[in-house]
């Protein structure tokens, strides 16, 4: 399940399950959204992005959903694998082109 | 794909010394580079935005005289932590933005700085 506290929220799933990581953004003027994956001790890696003129975009095993009405973004990972264990960040940007990062969610995949 | 190289990956230094961290875009020209600081189990905190050929823009609360940023070319930005103290120990990450401006950032693998 998902827990929220002083540290990163954590989502624990079993290998093979689908994972859904959520993100609420704050700036209604943001028009570009990105999901990044950060493995321990490394820099973030780009996963998938979506622009505000879309509400869904699919990649390989990943889908991003954008709900502009409630300013919510989600990342769905199909058939989660142990290698998906990492911290996932959403980021938003708009006219300033300077992305703002969300709090992050730690995904733990149990074999 | 676009690659950003950050060096060193880790460094240990004594209090009072300065440390320089390099960030290079290897196969693209980066008009803008961003420097972040990350504490354990926390998100990335933007420190400054550096544009090639001009002064860096620092975020509120970040001391520009302590964290010197130079972006002298389209492929290299450096962050120098001057007169380092133990509280400066952290994970520093750079990222580079190519074109178009609203496109994914390419991140370096970070530098773990430990000040003793």
mmCIF file of C-alpha atoms in Angstrom:
data_model
loop_
_atom_site.group_PDB
_atom_site.id
_atom_site.type_symbol
_atom_site.label_atom_id
_atom_site.label_comp_id
_atom_site.label_asym_id
_atom_site.label_seq_id
_atom_site.Cartn_x
_atom_site.Cartn_y
_atom_site.Cartn_z
ATOM 1 C CA UNK A 1 0.000 0.000 0.000
ATOM 2 C CA UNK A 2 0.941 3.666 0.026
ATOM 3 C CA UNK A 3 2.104 5.567 3.060
ATOM 4 C CA UNK A 4 2.799 9.234 3.470
ATOM 5 C CA UNK A 5 4.939 10.696 6.191
ATOM 6 C CA UNK A 6 7.937 12.902 6.711
ATOM 7 C CA UNK A 7 9.885 10.842 4.208
ATOM 8 C CA UNK A 8 9.033 9.864 0.687
ATOM 9 C CA UNK A 9 5.670 8.171 0.195
ATOM 10 C CA UNK A 10 6.211 4.506 -0.496
ATOM 11 C CA UNK A 11 4.313 2.168 -2.766
ATOM 12 C CA UNK A 12 4.939 -1.542 -2.328
ATOM 13 C CA UNK A 13 3.798 -3.973 -5.000
ATOM 14 C CA UNK A 14 4.339 -7.573 -5.978
ATOM 15 C CA UNK A 15 6.263 -8.419 -9.111
ATOM 16 C CA UNK A 16 3.864 -8.685 -12.025
ATOM 17 C CA UNK A 17 1.268 -6.344 -10.566
ATOM 18 C CA UNK A 18 0.434 -3.013 -12.119
ATOM 19 C CA UNK A 19 1.636 0.088 -10.274
ATOM 20 C CA UNK A 20 0.016 3.488 -10.165
ATOM 21 C CA UNK A 21 1.980 6.444 -8.887
ATOM 22 C CA UNK A 22 0.134 9.694 -8.377
ATOM 23 C CA UNK A 23 1.194 13.298 -8.413
ATOM 24 C CA UNK A 24 -0.704 16.499 -7.715
ATOM 25 C CA UNK A 25 0.662 19.622 -9.325
ATOM 26 C CA UNK A 26 0.058 23.151 -8.231
ATOM 27 C CA UNK A 27 0.415 25.509 -11.166
ATOM 28 C CA UNK A 28 -2.602 25.659 -13.435
ATOM 29 C CA UNK A 29 -0.436 27.406 -16.037
ATOM 30 C CA UNK A 30 1.879 24.406 -16.371
ATOM 31 C CA UNK A 31 1.626 22.884 -19.815
ATOM 32 C CA UNK A 32 4.330 20.254 -19.865
ATOM 33 C CA UNK A 33 4.707 17.316 -17.494
ATOM 34 C CA UNK A 34 7.424 14.732 -17.149
ATOM 35 C CA UNK A 35 7.982 11.596 -15.129
ATOM 36 C CA UNK A 36 11.491 10.695 -14.028
ATOM 37 C CA UNK A 37 12.887 7.560 -12.403
ATOM 38 C CA UNK A 38 15.775 7.834 -9.972
ATOM 39 C CA UNK A 39 17.684 4.779 -8.868
ATOM 40 C CA UNK A 40 19.740 4.906 -5.716
ATOM 41 C CA UNK A 41 22.898 6.983 -6.084
ATOM 42 C CA UNK A 42 22.109 8.057 -9.630
ATOM 43 C CA UNK A 43 20.599 11.008 -11.413
ATOM 44 C CA UNK A 44 16.977 10.970 -12.596
ATOM 45 C CA UNK A 45 16.173 9.339 -15.913
ATOM 46 C CA UNK A 46 13.408 10.456 -18.252
ATOM 47 C CA UNK A 47 10.513 7.996 -18.507
ATOM 48 C CA UNK A 48 7.674 9.699 -20.312
ATOM 49 C CA UNK A 49 6.216 13.132 -20.858
ATOM 50 C CA UNK A 50 2.884 14.655 -21.773
ATOM 51 C CA UNK A 51 1.772 18.065 -22.903
ATOM 52 C CA UNK A 52 -1.363 19.770 -21.719
ATOM 53 C CA UNK A 53 -3.220 19.247 -24.983
ATOM 54 C CA UNK A 54 -3.327 15.523 -24.228
ATOM 55 C CA UNK A 55 -4.815 13.525 -21.377
ATOM 56 C CA UNK A 56 -3.111 10.213 -21.979
ATOM 57 C CA UNK A 57 0.141 9.010 -23.445
ATOM 58 C CA UNK A 58 1.537 5.510 -23.617
ATOM 59 C CA UNK A 59 5.057 4.220 -23.748
ATOM 60 C CA UNK A 60 6.593 0.841 -23.279
ATOM 61 C CA UNK A 61 4.864 -0.602 -20.189
ATOM 62 C CA UNK A 62 4.152 2.918 -18.946
ATOM 63 C CA UNK A 63 1.151 5.205 -19.329
ATOM 64 C CA UNK A 64 0.814 8.763 -18.137
ATOM 65 C CA UNK A 65 -2.600 10.238 -17.439
ATOM 66 C CA UNK A 66 -3.215 13.946 -17.057
ATOM 67 C CA UNK A 67 -6.306 15.432 -15.453
ATOM 68 C CA UNK A 68 -6.052 19.183 -15.776
ATOM 69 C CA UNK A 69 -9.363 19.786 -14.039
ATOM 70 C CA UNK A 70 -8.054 18.522 -10.720
ATOM 71 C CA UNK A 71 -4.363 19.109 -11.528
ATOM 72 C CA UNK A 72 -3.459 15.485 -11.205
ATOM 73 C CA UNK A 73 -0.919 13.359 -12.979
ATOM 74 C CA UNK A 74 -0.422 9.620 -12.724
ATOM 75 C CA UNK A 75 2.099 7.093 -13.950
ATOM 76 C CA UNK A 76 0.962 3.560 -14.555
ATOM 77 C CA UNK A 77 3.536 0.806 -14.854
ATOM 78 C CA UNK A 78 2.285 -2.473 -16.253
ATOM 79 C CA UNK A 79 3.644 -5.815 -15.060
ATOM 80 C CA UNK A 80 5.992 -4.211 -12.565
ATOM 81 C CA UNK A 81 9.434 -5.767 -12.350
ATOM 82 C CA UNK A 82 12.091 -5.662 -9.606
ATOM 83 C CA UNK A 83 14.126 -3.372 -11.853
ATOM 84 C CA UNK A 84 11.349 -0.811 -11.601
ATOM 85 C CA UNK A 85 12.177 -0.294 -7.916
ATOM 86 C CA UNK A 86 13.253 3.340 -7.655
ATOM 87 C CA UNK A 87 12.014 6.764 -6.693
ATOM 88 C CA UNK A 88 9.666 8.343 -9.214
ATOM 89 C CA UNK A 89 9.304 12.089 -9.576
ATOM 90 C CA UNK A 90 6.814 14.076 -11.540
ATOM 91 C CA UNK A 91 7.842 17.485 -12.830
ATOM 92 C CA UNK A 92 5.814 20.326 -14.297
ATOM 93 C CA UNK A 93 6.846 23.331 -16.303
ATOM 94 C CA UNK A 94 5.211 26.208 -18.086
ATOM 95 C CA UNK A 95 6.210 29.549 -19.449
ATOM 96 C CA UNK A 96 9.413 29.782 -17.431
ATOM 97 C CA UNK A 97 10.615 26.406 -18.822
ATOM 98 C CA UNK A 98 12.091 25.704 -15.403
ATOM 99 C CA UNK A 99 10.681 22.402 -14.208
ATOM 100 C CA UNK A 100 9.360 22.060 -10.687
ATOM 101 C CA UNK A 101 9.767 18.634 -9.140
ATOM 102 C CA UNK A 102 7.198 16.908 -7.012
ATOM 103 C CA UNK A 103 7.906 15.194 -3.746
ATOM 104 C CA UNK A 104 8.631 11.787 -5.220
ATOM 105 C CA UNK A 105 7.323 8.294 -4.520
ATOM 106 C CA UNK A 106 9.465 5.333 -3.635
ATOM 107 C CA UNK A 107 8.352 2.207 -5.507
ATOM 108 C CA UNK A 108 9.358 -1.105 -3.967
ATOM 109 C CA UNK A 109 8.754 -4.221 -6.021
ATOM 110 C CA UNK A 110 8.750 -7.496 -4.149
ATOM 111 C CA UNK A 111 9.737 -10.625 -6.101
ATOM 112 C CA UNK B 1 20.355 9.741 -26.738
ATOM 113 C CA UNK B 2 21.517 12.906 -25.025
ATOM 114 C CA UNK B 3 24.173 12.254 -22.419
ATOM 115 C CA UNK B 4 25.228 14.442 -19.541
ATOM 116 C CA UNK B 5 28.449 13.602 -17.791
ATOM 117 C CA UNK B 6 29.036 14.806 -14.248
ATOM 118 C CA UNK B 7 32.392 14.596 -12.542
ATOM 119 C CA UNK B 8 33.453 13.624 -9.963
ATOM 120 C CA UNK B 9 30.865 11.077 -8.880
ATOM 121 C CA UNK B 10 31.979 11.447 -5.297
ATOM 122 C CA UNK B 11 34.410 13.619 -3.384
ATOM 123 C CA UNK B 12 35.534 13.921 0.207
ATOM 124 C CA UNK B 13 37.089 17.182 1.285
ATOM 125 C CA UNK B 14 38.107 18.945 4.449
ATOM 126 C CA UNK B 15 36.263 21.902 5.925
ATOM 127 C CA UNK B 16 37.388 25.174 4.451
ATOM 128 C CA UNK B 17 38.467 23.803 1.103
ATOM 129 C CA UNK B 18 36.719 24.330 -2.213
ATOM 130 C CA UNK B 19 35.375 21.684 -4.526
ATOM 131 C CA UNK B 20 34.581 21.995 -8.211
ATOM 132 C CA UNK B 21 31.979 19.828 -9.904
ATOM 133 C CA UNK B 22 31.804 19.636 -13.689
ATOM 134 C CA UNK B 23 28.758 19.010 -15.833
ATOM 135 C CA UNK B 24 29.202 18.312 -19.536
ATOM 136 C CA UNK B 25 26.711 17.697 -22.290
ATOM 137 C CA UNK B 26 28.467 15.145 -24.468
ATOM 138 C CA UNK B 27 26.466 15.045 -27.667
ATOM 139 C CA UNK B 28 24.317 18.157 -27.670
ATOM 140 C CA UNK B 29 24.594 21.826 -26.944
ATOM 141 C CA UNK B 30 23.020 22.853 -23.674
ATOM 142 C CA UNK B 31 21.866 26.416 -23.650
ATOM 143 C CA UNK B 32 20.627 26.028 -20.103
ATOM 144 C CA UNK B 33 21.909 23.922 -17.245
ATOM 145 C CA UNK B 34 20.352 23.437 -13.850
ATOM 146 C CA UNK B 35 22.046 22.595 -10.578
ATOM 147 C CA UNK B 36 20.150 20.703 -7.917
ATOM 148 C CA UNK B 37 20.833 19.591 -4.402
ATOM 149 C CA UNK B 38 19.222 16.505 -2.974
ATOM 150 C CA UNK B 39 19.067 15.385 0.634
ATOM 151 C CA UNK B 40 18.430 11.728 1.474
ATOM 152 C CA UNK B 41 14.903 10.578 0.679
ATOM 153 C CA UNK B 42 13.876 14.012 -0.530
ATOM 154 C CA UNK B 43 13.115 15.650 -3.813
ATOM 155 C CA UNK B 44 15.473 17.671 -5.958
ATOM 156 C CA UNK B 45 15.919 21.245 -4.806
ATOM 157 C CA UNK B 46 16.796 23.663 -7.563
ATOM 158 C CA UNK B 47 19.817 25.748 -6.609
ATOM 159 C CA UNK B 48 20.429 27.761 -9.744
ATOM 160 C CA UNK B 49 19.848 28.048 -13.447
ATOM 161 C CA UNK B 50 22.831 28.749 -15.611
ATOM 162 C CA UNK B 51 22.669 30.046 -19.148
ATOM 163 C CA UNK B 52 25.678 29.934 -21.406
ATOM 164 C CA UNK B 53 27.536 33.219 -21.465
ATOM 165 C CA UNK B 54 25.548 34.922 -18.736
ATOM 166 C CA UNK B 55 25.351 34.972 -14.971
ATOM 167 C CA UNK B 56 23.525 32.205 -13.201
ATOM 168 C CA UNK B 57 20.149 32.820 -11.617
ATOM 169 C CA UNK B 58 20.088 31.578 -8.053
ATOM 170 C CA UNK B 59 17.037 30.395 -6.179
ATOM 171 C CA UNK B 60 16.037 32.147 -3.000
ATOM 172 C CA UNK B 61 18.171 31.111 -0.064
ATOM 173 C CA UNK B 62 21.092 29.862 -2.148
ATOM 174 C CA UNK B 63 24.264 31.848 -1.559
ATOM 175 C CA UNK B 64 25.797 32.797 -4.881
ATOM 176 C CA UNK B 65 29.189 33.500 -3.319
ATOM 177 C CA UNK B 66 29.234 30.059 -1.745
ATOM 178 C CA UNK B 67 28.047 28.144 -4.789
ATOM 179 C CA UNK B 68 29.867 29.610 -7.768
ATOM 180 C CA UNK B 69 28.491 28.627 -11.142
ATOM 181 C CA UNK B 70 30.235 29.111 -14.441
ATOM 182 C CA UNK B 71 28.710 28.198 -17.805
ATOM 183 C CA UNK B 72 31.463 29.229 -20.164
ATOM 184 C CA UNK B 73 30.501 27.069 -23.117
ATOM 185 C CA UNK B 74 27.478 25.308 -24.548
ATOM 186 C CA UNK B 75 28.757 21.988 -23.260
ATOM 187 C CA UNK B 76 30.205 22.759 -19.831
ATOM 188 C CA UNK B 77 28.933 24.185 -16.583
ATOM 189 C CA UNK B 78 30.790 24.043 -13.296
ATOM 190 C CA UNK B 79 29.637 24.375 -9.706
ATOM 191 C CA UNK B 80 32.265 25.313 -7.134
ATOM 192 C CA UNK B 81 31.414 24.878 -3.482
ATOM 193 C CA UNK B 82 33.656 27.393 -1.782
ATOM 194 C CA UNK B 83 34.916 27.111 1.800
ATOM 195 C CA UNK B 84 32.959 23.921 2.260
ATOM 196 C CA UNK B 85 31.469 23.006 5.622
ATOM 197 C CA UNK B 86 29.978 19.730 6.828
ATOM 198 C CA UNK B 87 26.467 21.081 6.257
ATOM 199 C CA UNK B 88 27.300 21.366 2.561
ATOM 200 C CA UNK B 89 27.558 17.584 2.414
ATOM 201 C CA UNK B 90 24.902 16.468 -0.017
ATOM 202 C CA UNK B 91 24.163 14.944 -3.405
ATOM 203 C CA UNK B 92 24.541 17.528 -6.158
ATOM 204 C CA UNK B 93 22.998 16.861 -9.546
ATOM 205 C CA UNK B 94 23.234 18.815 -12.759
ATOM 206 C CA UNK B 95 20.912 18.693 -15.703
ATOM 207 C CA UNK B 96 20.999 20.154 -19.153
ATOM 208 C CA UNK B 97 18.301 21.382 -21.441
ATOM 209 C CA UNK B 98 18.640 21.411 -25.183
ATOM 210 C CA UNK B 99 16.009 22.380 -27.688
ATOM 211 C CA UNK B 100 13.109 22.933 -27.658
ATOM 212 C CA UNK B 101 13.169 24.540 -24.254
ATOM 213 C CA UNK B 102 10.165 22.646 -22.974
ATOM 214 C CA UNK B 103 11.673 19.205 -23.418
ATOM 215 C CA UNK B 104 12.951 16.576 -20.978
ATOM 216 C CA UNK B 105 15.995 17.425 -18.949
ATOM 217 C CA UNK B 106 19.027 15.218 -19.223
ATOM 218 C CA UNK B 107 20.625 14.559 -15.867
ATOM 219 C CA UNK B 108 24.122 13.767 -14.796
ATOM 220 C CA UNK B 109 24.655 10.934 -12.347
ATOM 221 C CA UNK B 110 25.248 13.274 -9.459
ATOM 222 C CA UNK B 111 28.154 14.035 -7.165
ATOM 223 C CA UNK B 112 28.174 12.869 -3.576
ATOM 224 C CA UNK B 113 30.023 15.528 -1.568
ATOM 225 C CA UNK B 114 31.192 14.726 1.940
ATOM 226 C CA UNK B 115 32.849 17.487 3.929
ATOM 227 C CA UNK B 116 34.776 16.338 6.980
#
